[in-house]
Coordinates of C-alpha atoms in Angstrom, one line a residue:
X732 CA -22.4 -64.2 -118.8
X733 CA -25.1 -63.3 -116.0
X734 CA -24.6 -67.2 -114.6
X735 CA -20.4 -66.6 -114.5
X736 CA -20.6 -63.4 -113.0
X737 CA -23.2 -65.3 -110.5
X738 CA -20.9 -67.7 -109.7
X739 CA -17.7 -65.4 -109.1
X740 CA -19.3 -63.4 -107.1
X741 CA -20.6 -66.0 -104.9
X742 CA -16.8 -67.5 -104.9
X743 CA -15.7 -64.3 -103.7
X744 CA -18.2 -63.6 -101.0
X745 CA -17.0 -66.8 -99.8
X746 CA -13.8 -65.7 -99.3
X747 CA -14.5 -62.4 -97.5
X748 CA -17.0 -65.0 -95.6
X749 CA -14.6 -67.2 -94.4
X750 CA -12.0 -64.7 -93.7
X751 CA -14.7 -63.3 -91.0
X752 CA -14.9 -66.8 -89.6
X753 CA -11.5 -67.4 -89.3
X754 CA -11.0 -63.7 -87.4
X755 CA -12.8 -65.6 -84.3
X756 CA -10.5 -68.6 -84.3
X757 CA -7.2 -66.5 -84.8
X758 CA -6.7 -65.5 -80.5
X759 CA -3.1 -66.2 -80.5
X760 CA 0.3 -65.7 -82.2
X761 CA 0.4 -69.3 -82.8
X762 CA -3.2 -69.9 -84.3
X763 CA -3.0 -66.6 -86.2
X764 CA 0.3 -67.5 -88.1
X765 CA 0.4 -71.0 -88.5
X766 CA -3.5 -72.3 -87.6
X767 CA -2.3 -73.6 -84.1
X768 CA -0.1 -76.5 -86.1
X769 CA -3.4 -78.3 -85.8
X770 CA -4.2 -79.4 -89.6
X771 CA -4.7 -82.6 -90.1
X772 CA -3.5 -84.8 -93.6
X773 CA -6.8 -83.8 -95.9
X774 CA -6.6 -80.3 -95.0
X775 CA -3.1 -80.1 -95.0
X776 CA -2.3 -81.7 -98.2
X777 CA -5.1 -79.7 -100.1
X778 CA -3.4 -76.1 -98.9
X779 CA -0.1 -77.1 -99.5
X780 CA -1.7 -78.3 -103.4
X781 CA -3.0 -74.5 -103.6
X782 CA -0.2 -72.5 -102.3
X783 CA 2.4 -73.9 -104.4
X784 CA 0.1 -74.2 -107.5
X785 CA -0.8 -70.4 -108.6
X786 CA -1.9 -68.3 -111.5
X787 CA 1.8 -69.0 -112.9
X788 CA 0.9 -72.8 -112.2
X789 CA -2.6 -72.3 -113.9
X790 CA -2.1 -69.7 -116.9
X791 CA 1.4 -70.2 -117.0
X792 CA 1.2 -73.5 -116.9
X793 CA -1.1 -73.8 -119.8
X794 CA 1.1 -71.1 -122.1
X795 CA 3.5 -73.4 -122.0
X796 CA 1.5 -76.7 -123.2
X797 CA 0.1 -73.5 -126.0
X798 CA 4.1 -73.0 -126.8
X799 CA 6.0 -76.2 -126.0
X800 CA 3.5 -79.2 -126.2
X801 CA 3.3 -81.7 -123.3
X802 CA 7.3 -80.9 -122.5
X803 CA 5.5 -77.6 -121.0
X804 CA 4.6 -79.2 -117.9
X805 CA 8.2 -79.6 -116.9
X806 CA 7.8 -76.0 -114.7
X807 CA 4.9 -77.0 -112.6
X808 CA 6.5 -80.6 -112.7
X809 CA 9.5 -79.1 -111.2
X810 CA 6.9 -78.0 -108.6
X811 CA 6.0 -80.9 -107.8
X812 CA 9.4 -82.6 -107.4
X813 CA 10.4 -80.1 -105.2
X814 CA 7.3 -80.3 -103.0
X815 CA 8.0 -84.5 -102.7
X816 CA 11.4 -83.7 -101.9
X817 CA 10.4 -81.4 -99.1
X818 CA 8.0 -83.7 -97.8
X819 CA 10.0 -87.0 -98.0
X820 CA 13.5 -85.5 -96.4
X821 CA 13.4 -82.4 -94.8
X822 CA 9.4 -81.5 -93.7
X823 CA 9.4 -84.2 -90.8
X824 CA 12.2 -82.3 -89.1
X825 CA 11.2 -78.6 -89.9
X826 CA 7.6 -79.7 -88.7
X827 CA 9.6 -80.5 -85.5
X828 CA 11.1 -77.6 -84.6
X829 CA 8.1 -75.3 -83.7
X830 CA 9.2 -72.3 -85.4
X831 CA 7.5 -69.6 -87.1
X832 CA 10.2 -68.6 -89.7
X833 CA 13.4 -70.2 -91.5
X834 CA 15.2 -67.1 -90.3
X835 CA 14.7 -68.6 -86.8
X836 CA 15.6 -71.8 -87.9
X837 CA 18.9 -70.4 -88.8
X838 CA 19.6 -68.5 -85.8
X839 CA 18.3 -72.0 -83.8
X840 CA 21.3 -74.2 -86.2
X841 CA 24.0 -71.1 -85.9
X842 CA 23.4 -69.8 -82.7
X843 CA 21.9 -66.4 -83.7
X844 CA 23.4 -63.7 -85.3
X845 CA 21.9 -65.0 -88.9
X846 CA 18.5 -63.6 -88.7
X847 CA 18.4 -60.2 -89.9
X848 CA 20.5 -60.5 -92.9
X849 CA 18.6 -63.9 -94.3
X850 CA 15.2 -62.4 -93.2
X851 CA 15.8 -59.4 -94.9
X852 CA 16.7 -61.5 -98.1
X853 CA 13.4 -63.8 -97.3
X854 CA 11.6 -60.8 -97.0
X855 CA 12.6 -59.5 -100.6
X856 CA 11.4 -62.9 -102.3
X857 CA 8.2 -63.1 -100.3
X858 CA 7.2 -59.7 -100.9
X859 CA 8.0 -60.1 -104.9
X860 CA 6.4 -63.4 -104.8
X861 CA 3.1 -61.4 -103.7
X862 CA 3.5 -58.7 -106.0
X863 CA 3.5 -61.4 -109.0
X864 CA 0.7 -62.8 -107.7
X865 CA -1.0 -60.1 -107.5
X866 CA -0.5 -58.6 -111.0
X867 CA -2.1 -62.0 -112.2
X868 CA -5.7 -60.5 -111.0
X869 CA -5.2 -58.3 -114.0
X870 CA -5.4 -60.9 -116.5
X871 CA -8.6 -63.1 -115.0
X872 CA -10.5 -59.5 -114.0
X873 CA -10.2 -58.7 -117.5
X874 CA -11.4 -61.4 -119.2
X875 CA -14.7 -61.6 -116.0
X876 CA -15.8 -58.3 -116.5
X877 CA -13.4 -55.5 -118.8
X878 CA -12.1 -54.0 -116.2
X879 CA -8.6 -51.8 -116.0
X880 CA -5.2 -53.2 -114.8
X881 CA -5.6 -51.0 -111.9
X882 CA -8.5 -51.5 -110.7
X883 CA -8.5 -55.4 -111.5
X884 CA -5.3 -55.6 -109.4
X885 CA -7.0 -53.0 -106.0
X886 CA -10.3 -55.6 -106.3
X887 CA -8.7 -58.7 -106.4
X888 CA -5.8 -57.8 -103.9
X889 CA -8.4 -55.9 -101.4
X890 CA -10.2 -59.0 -101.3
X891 CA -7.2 -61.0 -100.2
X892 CA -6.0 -58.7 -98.3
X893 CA -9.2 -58.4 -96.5
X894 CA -9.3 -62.4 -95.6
X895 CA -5.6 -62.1 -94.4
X896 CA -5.6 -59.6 -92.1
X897 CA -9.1 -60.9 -90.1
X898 CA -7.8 -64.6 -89.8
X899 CA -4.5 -65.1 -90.8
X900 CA -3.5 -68.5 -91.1
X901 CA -7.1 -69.8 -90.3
X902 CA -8.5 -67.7 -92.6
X903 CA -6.0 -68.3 -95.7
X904 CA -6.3 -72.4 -94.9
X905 CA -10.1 -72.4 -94.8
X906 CA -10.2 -70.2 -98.3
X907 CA -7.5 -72.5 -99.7
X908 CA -9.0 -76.0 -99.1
X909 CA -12.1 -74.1 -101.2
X910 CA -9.6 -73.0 -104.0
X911 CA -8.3 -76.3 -103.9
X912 CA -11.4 -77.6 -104.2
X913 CA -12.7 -75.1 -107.2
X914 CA -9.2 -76.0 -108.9
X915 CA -9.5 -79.4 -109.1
X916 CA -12.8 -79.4 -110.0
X917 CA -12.6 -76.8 -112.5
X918 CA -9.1 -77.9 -114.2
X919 CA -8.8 -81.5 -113.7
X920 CA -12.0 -82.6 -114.3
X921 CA -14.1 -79.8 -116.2
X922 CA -11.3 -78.1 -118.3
X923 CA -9.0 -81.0 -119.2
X924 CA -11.8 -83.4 -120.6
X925 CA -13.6 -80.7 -123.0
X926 CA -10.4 -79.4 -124.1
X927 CA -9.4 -82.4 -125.5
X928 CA -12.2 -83.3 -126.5
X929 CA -12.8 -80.1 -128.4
X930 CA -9.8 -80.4 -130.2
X931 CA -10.7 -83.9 -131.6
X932 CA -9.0 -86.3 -129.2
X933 CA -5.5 -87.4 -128.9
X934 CA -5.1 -88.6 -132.6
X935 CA -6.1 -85.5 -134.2
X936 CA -3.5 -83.5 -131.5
X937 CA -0.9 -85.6 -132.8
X938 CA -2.0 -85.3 -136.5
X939 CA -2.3 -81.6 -136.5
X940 CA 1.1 -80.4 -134.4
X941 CA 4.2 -81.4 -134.9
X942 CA 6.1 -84.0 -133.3
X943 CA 8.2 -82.1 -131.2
X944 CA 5.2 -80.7 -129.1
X945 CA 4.6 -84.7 -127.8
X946 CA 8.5 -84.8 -127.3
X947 CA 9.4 -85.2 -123.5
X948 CA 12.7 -83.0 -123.2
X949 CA 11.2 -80.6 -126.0
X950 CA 11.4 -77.5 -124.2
X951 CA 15.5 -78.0 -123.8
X952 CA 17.6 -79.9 -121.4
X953 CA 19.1 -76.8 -120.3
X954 CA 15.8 -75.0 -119.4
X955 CA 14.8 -78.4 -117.6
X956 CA 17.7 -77.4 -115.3
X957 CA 17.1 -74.3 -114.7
X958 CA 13.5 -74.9 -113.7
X959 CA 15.1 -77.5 -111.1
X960 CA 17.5 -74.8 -109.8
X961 CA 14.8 -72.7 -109.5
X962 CA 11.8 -74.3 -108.6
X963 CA 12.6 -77.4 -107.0
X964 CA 15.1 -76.0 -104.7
X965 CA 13.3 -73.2 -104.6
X966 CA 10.1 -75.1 -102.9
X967 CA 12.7 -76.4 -100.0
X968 CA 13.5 -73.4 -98.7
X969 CA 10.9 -70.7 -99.4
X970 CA 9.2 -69.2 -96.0
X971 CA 5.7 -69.5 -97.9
X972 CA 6.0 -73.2 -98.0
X973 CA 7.4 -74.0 -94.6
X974 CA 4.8 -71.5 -92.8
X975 CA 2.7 -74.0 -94.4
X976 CA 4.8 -77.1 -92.7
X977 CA 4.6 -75.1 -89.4
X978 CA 0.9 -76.0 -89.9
X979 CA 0.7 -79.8 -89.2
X980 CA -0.7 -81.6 -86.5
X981 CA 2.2 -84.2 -86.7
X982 CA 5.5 -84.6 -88.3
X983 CA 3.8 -87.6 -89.7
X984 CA 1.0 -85.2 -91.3
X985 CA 3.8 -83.0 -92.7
X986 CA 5.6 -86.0 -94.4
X987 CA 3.0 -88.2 -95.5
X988 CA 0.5 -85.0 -96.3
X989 CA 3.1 -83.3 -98.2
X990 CA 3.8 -85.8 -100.3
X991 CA 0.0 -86.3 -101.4
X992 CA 0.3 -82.6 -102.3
X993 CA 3.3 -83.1 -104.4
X994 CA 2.0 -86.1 -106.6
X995 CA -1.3 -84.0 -106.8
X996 CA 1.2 -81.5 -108.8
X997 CA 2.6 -83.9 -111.2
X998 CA -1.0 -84.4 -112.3
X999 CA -1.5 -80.8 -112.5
X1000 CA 1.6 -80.3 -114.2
X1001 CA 0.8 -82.9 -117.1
X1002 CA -3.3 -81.3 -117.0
X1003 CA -1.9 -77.6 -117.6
X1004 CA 0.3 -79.2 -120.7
X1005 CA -2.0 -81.3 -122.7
X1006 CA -4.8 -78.0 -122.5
X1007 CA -2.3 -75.7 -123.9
X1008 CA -1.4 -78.3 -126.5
X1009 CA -5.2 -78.6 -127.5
X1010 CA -5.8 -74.8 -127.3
X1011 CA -2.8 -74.8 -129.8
X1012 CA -5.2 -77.1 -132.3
X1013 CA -8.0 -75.1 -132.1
X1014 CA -6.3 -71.3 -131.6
X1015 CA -2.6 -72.2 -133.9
X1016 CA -1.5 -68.1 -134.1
X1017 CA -3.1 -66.4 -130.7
X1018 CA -0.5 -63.3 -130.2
X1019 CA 0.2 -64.5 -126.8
X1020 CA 0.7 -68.2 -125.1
X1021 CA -0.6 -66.7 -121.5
X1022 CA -3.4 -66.0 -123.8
X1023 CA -4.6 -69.6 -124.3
X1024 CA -5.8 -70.3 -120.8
X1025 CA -8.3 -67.7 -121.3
X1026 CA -9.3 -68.2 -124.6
X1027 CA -10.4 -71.7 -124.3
X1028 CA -12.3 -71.1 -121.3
X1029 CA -14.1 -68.2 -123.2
X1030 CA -15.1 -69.8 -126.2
X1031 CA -15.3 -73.5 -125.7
X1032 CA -16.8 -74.1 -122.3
X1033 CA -20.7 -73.7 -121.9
X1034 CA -22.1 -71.3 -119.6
X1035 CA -21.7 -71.8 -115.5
X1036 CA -18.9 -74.0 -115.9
X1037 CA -17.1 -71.3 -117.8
X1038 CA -17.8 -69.6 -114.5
X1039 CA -16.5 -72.5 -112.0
X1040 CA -13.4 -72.2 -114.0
X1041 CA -12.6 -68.6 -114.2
X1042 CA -12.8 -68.8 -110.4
X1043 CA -10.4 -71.8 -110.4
X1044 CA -7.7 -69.2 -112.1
X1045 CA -9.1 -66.9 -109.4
X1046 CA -8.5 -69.5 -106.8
X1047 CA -5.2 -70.6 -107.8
X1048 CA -4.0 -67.0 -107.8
X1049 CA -5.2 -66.2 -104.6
X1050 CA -3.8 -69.5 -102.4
X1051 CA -0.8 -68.4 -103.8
X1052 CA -1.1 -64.4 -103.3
X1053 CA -2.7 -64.8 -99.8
X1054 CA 0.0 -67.3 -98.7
X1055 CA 2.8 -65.5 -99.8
X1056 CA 1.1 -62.1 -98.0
X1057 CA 1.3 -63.6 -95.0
X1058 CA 4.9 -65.1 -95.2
X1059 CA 6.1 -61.6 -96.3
X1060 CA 4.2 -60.3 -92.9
X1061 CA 5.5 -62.9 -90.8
X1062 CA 8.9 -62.4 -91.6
X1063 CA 9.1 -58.5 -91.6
X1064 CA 7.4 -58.7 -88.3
X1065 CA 9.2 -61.3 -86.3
X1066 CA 12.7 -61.3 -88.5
X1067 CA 12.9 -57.7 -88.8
X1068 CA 11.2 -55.7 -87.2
X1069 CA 11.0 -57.3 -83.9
X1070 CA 14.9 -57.8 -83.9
X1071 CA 15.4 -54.3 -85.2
X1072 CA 13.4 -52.8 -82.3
X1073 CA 15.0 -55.0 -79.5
X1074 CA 18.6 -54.1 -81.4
X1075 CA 17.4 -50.2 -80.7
X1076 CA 16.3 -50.5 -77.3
X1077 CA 12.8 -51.1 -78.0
X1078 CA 9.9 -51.7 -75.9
X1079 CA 10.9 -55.9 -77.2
X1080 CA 10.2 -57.1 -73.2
X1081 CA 6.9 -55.5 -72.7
X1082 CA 3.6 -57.6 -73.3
X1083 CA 1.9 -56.5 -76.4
X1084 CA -0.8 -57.7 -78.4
X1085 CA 1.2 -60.0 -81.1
X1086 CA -1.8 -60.7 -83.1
X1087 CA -2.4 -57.4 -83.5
X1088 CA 1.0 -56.4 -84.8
X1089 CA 1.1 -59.2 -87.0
X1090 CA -2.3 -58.0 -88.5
X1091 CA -1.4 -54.2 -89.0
X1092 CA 1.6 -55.9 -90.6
X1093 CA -0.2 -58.2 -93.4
X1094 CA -2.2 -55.1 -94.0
X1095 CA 1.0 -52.9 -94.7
X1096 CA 2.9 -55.6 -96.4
X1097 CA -1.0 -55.5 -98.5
X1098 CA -0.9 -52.0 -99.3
X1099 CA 2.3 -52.4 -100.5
X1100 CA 2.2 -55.5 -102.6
X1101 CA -0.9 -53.6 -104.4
X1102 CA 0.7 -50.5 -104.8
X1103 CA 4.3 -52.0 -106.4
X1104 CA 1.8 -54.2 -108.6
X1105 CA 0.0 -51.2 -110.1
X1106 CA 3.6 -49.7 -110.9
X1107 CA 5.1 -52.9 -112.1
X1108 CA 4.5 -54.5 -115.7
X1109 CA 6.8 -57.5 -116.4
X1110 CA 5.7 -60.4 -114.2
X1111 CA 8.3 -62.9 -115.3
X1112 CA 11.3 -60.2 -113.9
X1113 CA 10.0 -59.8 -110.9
X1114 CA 9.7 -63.8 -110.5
X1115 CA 13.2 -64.3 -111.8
X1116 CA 14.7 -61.5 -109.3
X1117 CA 12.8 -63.2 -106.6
X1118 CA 13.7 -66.9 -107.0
X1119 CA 17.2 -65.9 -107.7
X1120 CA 17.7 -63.9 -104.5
X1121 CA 16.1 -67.3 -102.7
X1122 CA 18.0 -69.6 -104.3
X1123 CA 21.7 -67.7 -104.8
X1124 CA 21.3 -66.4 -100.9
X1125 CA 19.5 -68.8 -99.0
X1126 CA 19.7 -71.9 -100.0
X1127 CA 23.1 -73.2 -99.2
X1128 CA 22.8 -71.9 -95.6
X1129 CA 19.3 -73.7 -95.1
X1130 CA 20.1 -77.3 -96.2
X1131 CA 24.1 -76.6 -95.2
X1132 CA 22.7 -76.0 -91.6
X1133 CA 20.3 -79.2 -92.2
X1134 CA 22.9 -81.4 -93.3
X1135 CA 26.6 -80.2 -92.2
X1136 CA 27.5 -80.3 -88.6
X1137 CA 30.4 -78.3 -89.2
X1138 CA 28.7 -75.3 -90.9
X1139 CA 29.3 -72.0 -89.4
X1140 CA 27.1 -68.7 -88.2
X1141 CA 29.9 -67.0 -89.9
X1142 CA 30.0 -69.6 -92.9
X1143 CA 25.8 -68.9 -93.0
X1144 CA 26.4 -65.3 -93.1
X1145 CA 29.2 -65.1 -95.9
X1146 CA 26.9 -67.4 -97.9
X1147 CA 24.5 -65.2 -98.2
X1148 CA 25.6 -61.6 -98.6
X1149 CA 28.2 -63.6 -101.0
X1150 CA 25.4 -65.7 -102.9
X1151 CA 23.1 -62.6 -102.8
X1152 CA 25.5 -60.5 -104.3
X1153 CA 26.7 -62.4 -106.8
X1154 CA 23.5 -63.1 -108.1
X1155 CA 22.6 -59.5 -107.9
X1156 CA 26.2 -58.4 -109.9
X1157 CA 25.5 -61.7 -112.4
X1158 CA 22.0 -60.3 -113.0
X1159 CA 23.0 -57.0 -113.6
X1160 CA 25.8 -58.0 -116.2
X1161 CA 23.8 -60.3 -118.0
X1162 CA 20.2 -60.0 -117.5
X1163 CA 17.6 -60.5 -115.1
X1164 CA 16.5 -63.4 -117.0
X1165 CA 19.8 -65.0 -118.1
X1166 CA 20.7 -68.3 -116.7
X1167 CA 24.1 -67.8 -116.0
X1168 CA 23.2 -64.9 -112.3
X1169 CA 21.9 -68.7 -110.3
X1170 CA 24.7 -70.6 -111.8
X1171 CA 27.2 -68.6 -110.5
X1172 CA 25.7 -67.4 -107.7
X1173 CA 24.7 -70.8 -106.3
X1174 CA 28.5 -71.9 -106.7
X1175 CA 29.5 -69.0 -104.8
X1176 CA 27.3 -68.7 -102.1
X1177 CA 28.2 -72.9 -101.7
X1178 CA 32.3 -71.8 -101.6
X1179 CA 31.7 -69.1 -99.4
X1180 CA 30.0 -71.2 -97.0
X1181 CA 32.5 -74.5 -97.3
X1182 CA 35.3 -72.1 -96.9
X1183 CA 34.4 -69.6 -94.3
X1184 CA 32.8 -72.7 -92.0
X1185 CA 36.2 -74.4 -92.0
X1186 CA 38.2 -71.5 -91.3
X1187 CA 36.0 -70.2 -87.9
X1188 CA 35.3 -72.3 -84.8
X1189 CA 32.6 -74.9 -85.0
X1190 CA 29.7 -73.8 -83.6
X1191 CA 29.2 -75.0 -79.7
X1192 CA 28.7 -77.8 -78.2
X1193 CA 26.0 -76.1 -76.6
X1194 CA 23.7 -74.9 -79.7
X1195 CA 24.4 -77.8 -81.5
X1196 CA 23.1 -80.0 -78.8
X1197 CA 19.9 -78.3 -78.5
X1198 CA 19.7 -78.0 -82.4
X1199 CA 19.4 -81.9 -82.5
X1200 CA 16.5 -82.1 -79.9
X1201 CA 14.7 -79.7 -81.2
X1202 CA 14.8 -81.8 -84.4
X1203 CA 14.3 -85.0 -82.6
X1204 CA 11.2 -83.2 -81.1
X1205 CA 12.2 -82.9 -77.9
X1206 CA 12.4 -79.7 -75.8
X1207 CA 10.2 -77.7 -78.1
X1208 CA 7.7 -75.1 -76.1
X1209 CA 5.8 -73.8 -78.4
X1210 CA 5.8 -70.1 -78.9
X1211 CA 2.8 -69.4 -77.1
X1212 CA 1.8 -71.1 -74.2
X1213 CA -1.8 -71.2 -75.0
X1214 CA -1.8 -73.0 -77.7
X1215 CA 1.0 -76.3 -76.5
X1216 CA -0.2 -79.8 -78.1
X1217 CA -0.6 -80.7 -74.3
X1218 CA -3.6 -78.1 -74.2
X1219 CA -4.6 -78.2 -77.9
X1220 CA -7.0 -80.7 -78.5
X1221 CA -6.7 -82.3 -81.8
X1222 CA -9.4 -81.7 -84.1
X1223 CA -11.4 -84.9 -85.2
X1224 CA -11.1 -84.3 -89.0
X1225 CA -8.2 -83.1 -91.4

């Protein structure tokens, strides 16, 4: 194992590398949180790839090909289709606006008054979105070099934590066009070949599992749907992915490049699938499906590539830790904290150093994604909670305000303390991972909104007018005044 452990290592010092060079480019609030919104299609098509494609993407992805057959790509599929959707309807537009978080894009659609509640709710999924992530680090340290949970899960997170806080946004986009790099390489073309391979090719696949596990819809039509509740709504409105859409040179960089990025995950999807189905051949009764990924990688690949794909598990859970580190950040900073301290009387006027703040506050929200991760065991809950608060609370206000005129700050609100509560209550009563808590929760936040809107005053003339030229792209100073795209130059490459 001397030439894997070579080859992590190096990966890793890269990282820590990179995070260093990115510290030096990070001298504004603008390039610190969203890498000056100067990437250009390559580079922002392979970070979008990495941030929405994790360890639950990678290992996940795989258990279910171990436990389903090729219908166990529909999750990461659903991935995908959310990412397309993104791109293709709503990225152009959000690109447009020159925000830093949804929260602000609400209080820009409502005229204000909708920021603390939804970033608070933001804040939640970001911050268990992290956690998850991080608890993956567990599982891949383990299998490297025998290490225990804890301090599998205080080595991998220091390290992300450490790339975070120097660069931000620089630093996380330079580490994730590696990752996306290491995972394609690694998966797609190391990984998927030899596991079919090993298991005898198609034919024998199909002669040695049954014939469900080459059905389509074999994982149930009902679990399809929830994965599209979930997941593909879930990609439109999650603050990881749009601080990620904040990042493009161009609305035309966040349409076009986004969409690259989402067929990129269909094929992903499909690679994930058809390895867990030939792990299945060659491992039929492993005690776990999560277990396959590693398995096959252990025992099947020859030495140094074995290596280059540990570290593409490594990479994919880090795009997706380190991006969803500094969304949890960004929003407790600017959605909460910021409006809390102005709400008190705060020193909110004076000039401060707001890369700073937004530093000390990916290393806080760091210390305490590691420290929940040590005390929590069940990845899936935490996941479910998360994507349910997201979806239940905040996703009828988002696309209402994107595509209603008539919606209401006070239809925004009641949609999400309803929608959040429900699915909260619904959770409670029938389990965190029922089906049923984003059903319900979903229709009521939708009712709440439809209803409340129609029974306050539209929202003014005024807001409203401004909220479609910022969406046109016109009138929209960016946040700092160092970094305009009339002073920016525009980098030569992607």
């Amino acid at each position: 194992m001397a030439v894997d452990y070579t080859v992590i290592v190096l990966y890793l010092a890269g990282m820590l590398a990179m995070g260093w060079w990115g510290m030096r480019r990070a001298k504004s609030k603008s390039e610190f949180l969203v890498a000056g919104r100067r990437l250009g299609p390559w580079m922002y098509s392979g970070t979008m790839a990495a941030i929405v494609l994790g360890g639950a993407s990678t290992i996940g992805g795989v258990g279910l090909g171990y436990k389903y057959g090729l219908s166990g790509a529909w999750m990461v599929f659903t991935i995908g289709l959310g990412l397309l959707a993104l791109s293709i309807f709503f990225s152009a537009r959000i690109a447009r606006l020159k925000v830093y978080t949804v929260s602000e894009m609400l209080d820009l659609r409502y005229g204000g008054k909708a920021g603390v509640i939804s970033g608070v709710v933001m804040w939640a999924y970001t911050l268990m979105l992290a956690v998850t992530s991080t608890i993956a680090y567990a599982t891949i340290f383990d299998v490297l070099f025998d290490l225990p949970r804890t301090v599998a899960i205080v080595l991998g997170g220091a390290i992300v934590v450490a790339y975070s806080t120097l660069g931000g946004m620089w630093s996380i986009t330079l580490t994730d066009m590696v990752q996306f790099v290491v995972k394609t390489i690694g998966v797609l073309i190391l990984l998927l070949p030899i596991a079919v391979i090993k298991a005898g090719g198609f034919a024998e696949m199909k002669a040695q599992l049954p014939t469900e596990y080459f059905a389509p819809l074999g994982i149930g039509g009902e679990t399809i749907f929830t994965y599209v509740l979930i997941y593909t709504f879930g990609m439109l409105i999650g603050q990881d992915i749009w601080q990620r859409v904040f990042t493009a040179r161009t609305d035309k960089v966040a349409k076009w490049g986004g969409t690259v990025a989402g067929v990129y995950c269909l094929a992903y999807a499909l690679a994930g699938a058809v390895i867990g189905t030939a792990a299945k051949v060659l491992y039929p009764n492993l005690p776990s499906a999560d277990d396959a990924f590693a398995t096959i990688v252990k025992d099947e690949l020859p030495m140094g590539v074995r290596g280059l794909v540990l570290a593409a598990a490594l990479a994919a859970v880090m795009s997706t830790s380190s991006g969803a580190l500094i969304a949890c950040a960004t929003v407790a900073n600017n959605d909460i904290w910021s409006r809390l301290r102005g709400l008190s009387g705060g020193s909110g006027g004076e000039e401060h150093d707001e890369v700073k703040g937004n530093r000390l506050f990916i290393l806080l929200m760091g210390i305490a994604t590691i420290a929940i991760a040590i005390a929590l065991n069940d990845v899936v809950q935490a996941l479910t909670v998360a994507y349910n608060l997201l979806v239940g609370g905040l996703l009828v206000p988002i696309l209402g305000g994107l595509l209603w005129r008539r919606g209401t700050v006070q239809g925004a609100l009641a949609a999400v303390v309803v929608g959040g509560g429900s699915v909260i209550g619904l959770m409670w009563a029938y389990g965190i991972l029922a089906n049923e808590p984003v059903y319900y929760g979903l229709l009521a936040s939708l009712a709440a909104y439809v209803i409340v809107s129609l029974a306050t005053r539209p929202t003014d003339a005024t807001v409203l007018a401004t909220w479609r030229a910022r969406l046109a792209g016109q009138d929209t100073p960016e946040a700092d005044p160092t970094t305009t795209p009339e002073t920016v130059p525009a980098p030569a490459t992607g």
